[in-house]
XYZ file of C-alpha atoms in Angstrom:
297
model
C 120.841 64.381 73.246
C 123.574 66.950 73.731
C 122.231 68.971 70.797
C 118.711 68.911 72.268
C 120.060 69.944 75.667
C 121.933 72.883 74.150
C 118.805 74.017 72.308
C 116.772 73.807 75.525
C 119.384 75.828 77.393
C 119.394 78.431 74.628
C 115.593 78.649 74.748
C 115.629 79.114 78.525
C 118.345 81.754 78.212
C 116.391 83.635 75.532
C 113.211 83.452 77.634
C 114.957 84.791 80.739
C 116.575 87.559 78.698
C 113.203 88.561 77.290
C 111.631 88.514 80.760
C 114.435 90.680 82.152
C 114.014 93.129 79.277
C 110.316 93.557 80.021
C 110.902 93.770 83.773
C 113.566 96.440 83.289
C 111.166 98.424 81.104
C 108.412 98.201 83.731
C 110.616 99.157 86.657
C 112.975 101.718 85.159
C 110.242 103.572 83.243
C 108.498 104.076 86.613
C 105.565 101.871 85.653
C 105.591 100.153 89.044
C 105.925 103.493 90.860
C 102.866 104.851 89.016
C 100.962 101.661 89.843
C 102.004 102.042 93.488
C 100.720 105.623 93.679
C 97.423 104.541 92.139
C 97.187 101.538 94.462
C 97.750 103.569 97.623
C 95.112 106.061 96.487
C 92.738 103.159 95.882
C 93.535 101.864 99.387
C 92.352 105.162 100.856
C 89.111 104.948 98.901
C 88.630 101.405 100.219
C 88.885 102.706 103.785
C 85.640 104.535 103.046
C 84.301 101.432 101.253
C 84.419 103.040 97.823
C 86.341 101.866 94.752
C 88.502 104.434 93.005
C 86.868 105.911 89.865
C 88.655 104.632 86.774
C 89.410 108.056 85.270
C 90.801 109.334 88.567
C 93.001 106.243 88.783
C 94.214 106.880 85.248
C 94.859 110.553 86.077
C 97.042 109.643 89.063
C 98.829 106.895 87.123
C 99.691 109.113 84.147
C 100.586 112.150 86.270
C 102.995 110.008 88.319
C 104.419 108.491 85.152
C 105.037 111.984 83.753
C 106.704 113.377 86.892
C 109.047 110.452 87.428
C 110.046 110.101 83.785
C 110.615 113.810 83.223
C 112.820 113.709 86.313
C 114.789 110.745 84.963
C 115.721 112.497 81.696
C 116.959 115.772 83.196
C 120.388 116.682 81.754
C 122.175 116.933 85.121
C 121.436 113.273 85.839
C 123.468 112.242 82.819
C 126.416 114.307 83.966
C 126.631 112.342 87.221
C 128.982 109.703 85.865
C 130.563 108.751 89.185
C 127.964 106.092 90.000
C 126.488 104.269 87.002
C 124.168 101.460 88.071
C 122.351 99.141 85.687
C 119.259 101.281 86.226
C 121.084 104.465 85.279
C 122.618 102.833 82.207
C 119.178 101.622 81.097
C 117.808 105.165 81.451
C 120.694 106.580 79.429
C 120.082 104.063 76.662
C 116.316 104.749 76.622
C 116.364 108.462 77.330
C 114.423 109.359 74.180
C 111.720 106.769 74.875
C 111.361 107.953 78.477
C 110.946 111.539 77.316
C 108.273 110.455 74.828
C 106.476 108.476 77.532
C 106.570 111.521 79.798
C 104.991 113.732 77.108
C 102.241 111.203 76.322
C 101.505 110.779 80.030
C 101.316 114.545 80.493
C 98.869 114.880 77.592
C 96.581 112.158 78.975
C 96.725 113.588 82.506
C 95.958 117.110 81.236
C 92.900 115.908 79.286
C 91.591 113.951 82.282
C 92.201 116.905 84.593
C 90.212 119.219 82.306
C 87.392 116.833 81.386
C 86.745 115.566 84.907
C 86.328 119.045 86.349
C 89.312 119.249 88.693
C 89.897 122.875 87.728
C 88.564 124.107 91.071
C 91.482 122.274 92.704
C 94.099 123.835 90.447
C 95.790 125.636 93.350
C 95.852 122.542 95.565
C 97.087 120.159 92.882
C 99.300 122.879 91.418
C 101.359 123.225 94.590
C 101.947 119.459 94.614
C 102.996 119.543 90.963
C 105.285 122.507 91.680
C 107.012 120.681 94.535
C 107.403 117.584 92.351
C 108.902 119.515 89.442
C 111.096 121.816 91.529
C 112.340 118.790 93.458
C 114.885 118.277 90.674
C 114.824 121.545 88.698
C 117.434 124.074 89.966
C 115.716 127.144 91.423
C 118.214 128.828 93.781
C 121.849 129.764 93.207
C 123.994 129.081 96.276
C 127.796 129.239 96.407
C 128.022 129.558 92.652
C 125.798 126.580 91.925
C 122.128 126.287 91.008
C 120.327 123.985 93.408
C 116.992 122.159 93.341
C 114.796 121.506 96.372
C 116.343 118.045 96.748
C 119.762 119.664 97.297
C 118.722 121.419 100.498
C 120.000 119.538 103.554
C 117.678 116.770 104.842
C 114.734 118.024 102.780
C 114.448 115.229 100.188
C 112.632 112.624 102.255
C 110.083 115.064 103.691
C 109.162 116.436 100.266
C 108.614 112.926 98.911
C 106.540 111.844 101.910
C 104.399 114.993 101.811
C 103.555 114.795 98.101
C 102.787 111.074 98.211
C 100.625 111.395 101.327
C 98.792 114.405 99.871
C 98.026 112.619 96.605
C 97.079 109.256 98.082
C 95.062 110.525 101.063
C 93.910 114.086 100.460
C 92.798 113.556 96.854
C 90.385 110.722 97.820
C 89.168 112.817 100.761
C 88.458 115.788 98.496
C 86.762 113.569 95.912
C 84.451 112.183 98.612
C 83.852 115.651 100.121
C 85.702 114.899 103.350
C 87.227 117.793 105.265
C 91.028 117.646 105.214
C 91.042 118.687 108.871
C 88.695 115.889 109.940
C 90.376 113.687 112.595
C 90.134 110.501 110.508
C 91.679 112.233 107.474
C 94.511 113.618 109.596
C 95.222 110.165 111.021
C 95.220 108.591 107.557
C 97.507 111.353 106.271
C 99.937 110.944 109.167
C 99.966 107.170 108.778
C 100.705 107.391 105.058
C 103.252 110.207 105.491
C 105.312 108.182 107.969
C 105.103 105.024 105.860
C 106.397 106.821 102.751
C 109.010 108.634 104.853
C 110.417 105.269 105.952
C 110.687 104.144 102.313
C 112.283 107.452 101.338
C 115.123 106.706 103.764
C 115.694 103.432 101.871
C 116.251 105.310 98.620
C 118.570 107.769 100.363
C 120.614 104.744 101.408
C 120.637 103.568 97.785
C 121.951 106.979 96.669
C 124.426 107.303 99.554
C 127.628 107.593 97.515
C 126.021 109.542 94.674
C 124.615 112.122 97.106
C 127.970 112.472 98.842
C 129.721 113.087 95.532
C 127.081 115.594 94.382
C 127.076 117.458 97.700
C 123.472 116.586 98.605
C 123.262 116.290 102.397
C 120.884 113.498 103.368
C 120.225 111.650 106.634
C 122.537 108.730 105.734
C 125.233 111.147 104.587
C 125.141 113.240 107.765
C 124.200 110.752 110.495
C 125.226 107.464 108.903
C 123.358 104.610 107.280
C 122.602 102.786 110.535
C 121.057 105.915 112.058
C 118.940 106.407 108.920
C 117.666 102.846 109.222
C 116.741 103.368 112.866
C 114.876 106.568 111.968
C 113.026 104.709 109.212
C 112.010 101.938 111.604
C 110.805 104.523 114.117
C 108.681 106.078 111.361
C 107.148 102.671 110.614
C 106.446 102.103 114.301
C 104.815 105.530 114.640
C 102.789 104.874 111.486
C 101.431 101.627 112.906
C 100.359 103.452 116.073
C 98.163 105.860 114.112
C 94.983 103.799 113.970
C 91.986 105.296 112.140
C 88.636 104.983 113.840
C 86.694 101.951 112.619
C 89.675 99.632 112.080
C 89.179 96.278 113.807
C 91.842 94.182 115.506
C 91.649 91.617 112.708
C 92.246 94.342 110.121
C 95.236 95.652 112.071
C 96.702 92.162 112.210
C 96.549 91.894 108.399
C 98.012 95.370 107.957
C 101.020 94.459 110.106
C 102.197 92.116 107.334
C 103.272 94.880 104.871
C 104.656 96.861 107.831
C 106.880 93.963 108.894
C 107.970 93.344 105.302
C 108.821 97.038 104.959
C 110.892 96.906 108.148
C 112.918 94.035 106.666
C 113.466 95.998 103.449
C 114.647 98.965 105.531
C 116.989 96.950 107.725
C 118.687 95.090 104.883
C 118.937 98.119 102.600
C 122.430 98.838 101.327
C 123.737 100.747 98.318
C 125.445 97.569 97.112
C 122.111 95.773 96.726
C 120.988 95.000 93.147
C 118.788 97.561 91.407
C 115.820 95.217 91.726
C 116.033 95.413 95.513
C 114.922 99.029 95.335
C 112.976 99.169 92.069
C 111.034 95.958 92.722
C 110.959 95.331 96.479
C 110.981 98.853 97.945
C 108.503 100.197 95.382
C 106.523 96.971 95.225
C 105.842 96.940 98.981
C 103.407 99.819 98.400
C 101.360 97.566 96.139
C 101.543 94.857 98.809
C 100.062 97.296 101.308
C 97.200 97.968 98.898
C 96.601 94.240 98.472
C 96.358 93.857 102.255
C 93.806 96.683 102.420
C 91.898 95.241 99.452
C 91.756 91.823 101.102
C 90.255 93.151 104.342
C 87.952 95.620 102.607
């Protein structure tokens, strides 16, 4: 009996180890982030009662996968040895694979961009790509050090919120020939911008010590973690007040569920939380918001 019990325990241990390995690969290779970007874009399409075209979904998924993975393999990130989380260690160990995934994703996104006739939006999409790339690539030399956009005081969260809102709201609007200045599009953009801004504060809290050591001045670093949480909650509250025309009370009630869950994630955020708290919960809540929209659609 003891021998059987030991074998069962070993099997369970091996199964859990295998599950963790696959979960780490999904989360730390930005697979969930890419799925979240695609899901939020789909949610905007569903507002207009249209499903996202498959090739557009694949374009957004692969483009997001490229941008996040190319960011994760930048040399300066591997020189920041002061704070080495399990996530960072996994990225160091799989740096070559992440770079290969980034190149494959870029190739697929480029083919889809060319074949599907998005060339007329090169300037619009190009400025989003430029912000995303320059977010981490040093562009300006200040005080003897080359700095990226993310290094400018308090700028990180606004850049992230703008790019995500532009991709997940403006791209569907352009695809469906909606004017970007139309009131409903502006409301949807503002709602999404504030929602992503609240989540961006969570990741600033995660990187609190690392940003202090690297000299990056963020809201938590300047005003404190508690103040950053309050600002994030205010962003969520403002987001919930931006109600697009045509949304019923029943729909709003369903949509409050991901908002409340997000507020809990914000309030209990702390840099000492496990990596999964941020990589699974904070990123995964965007998929939960899509599921709420899908359910009421």
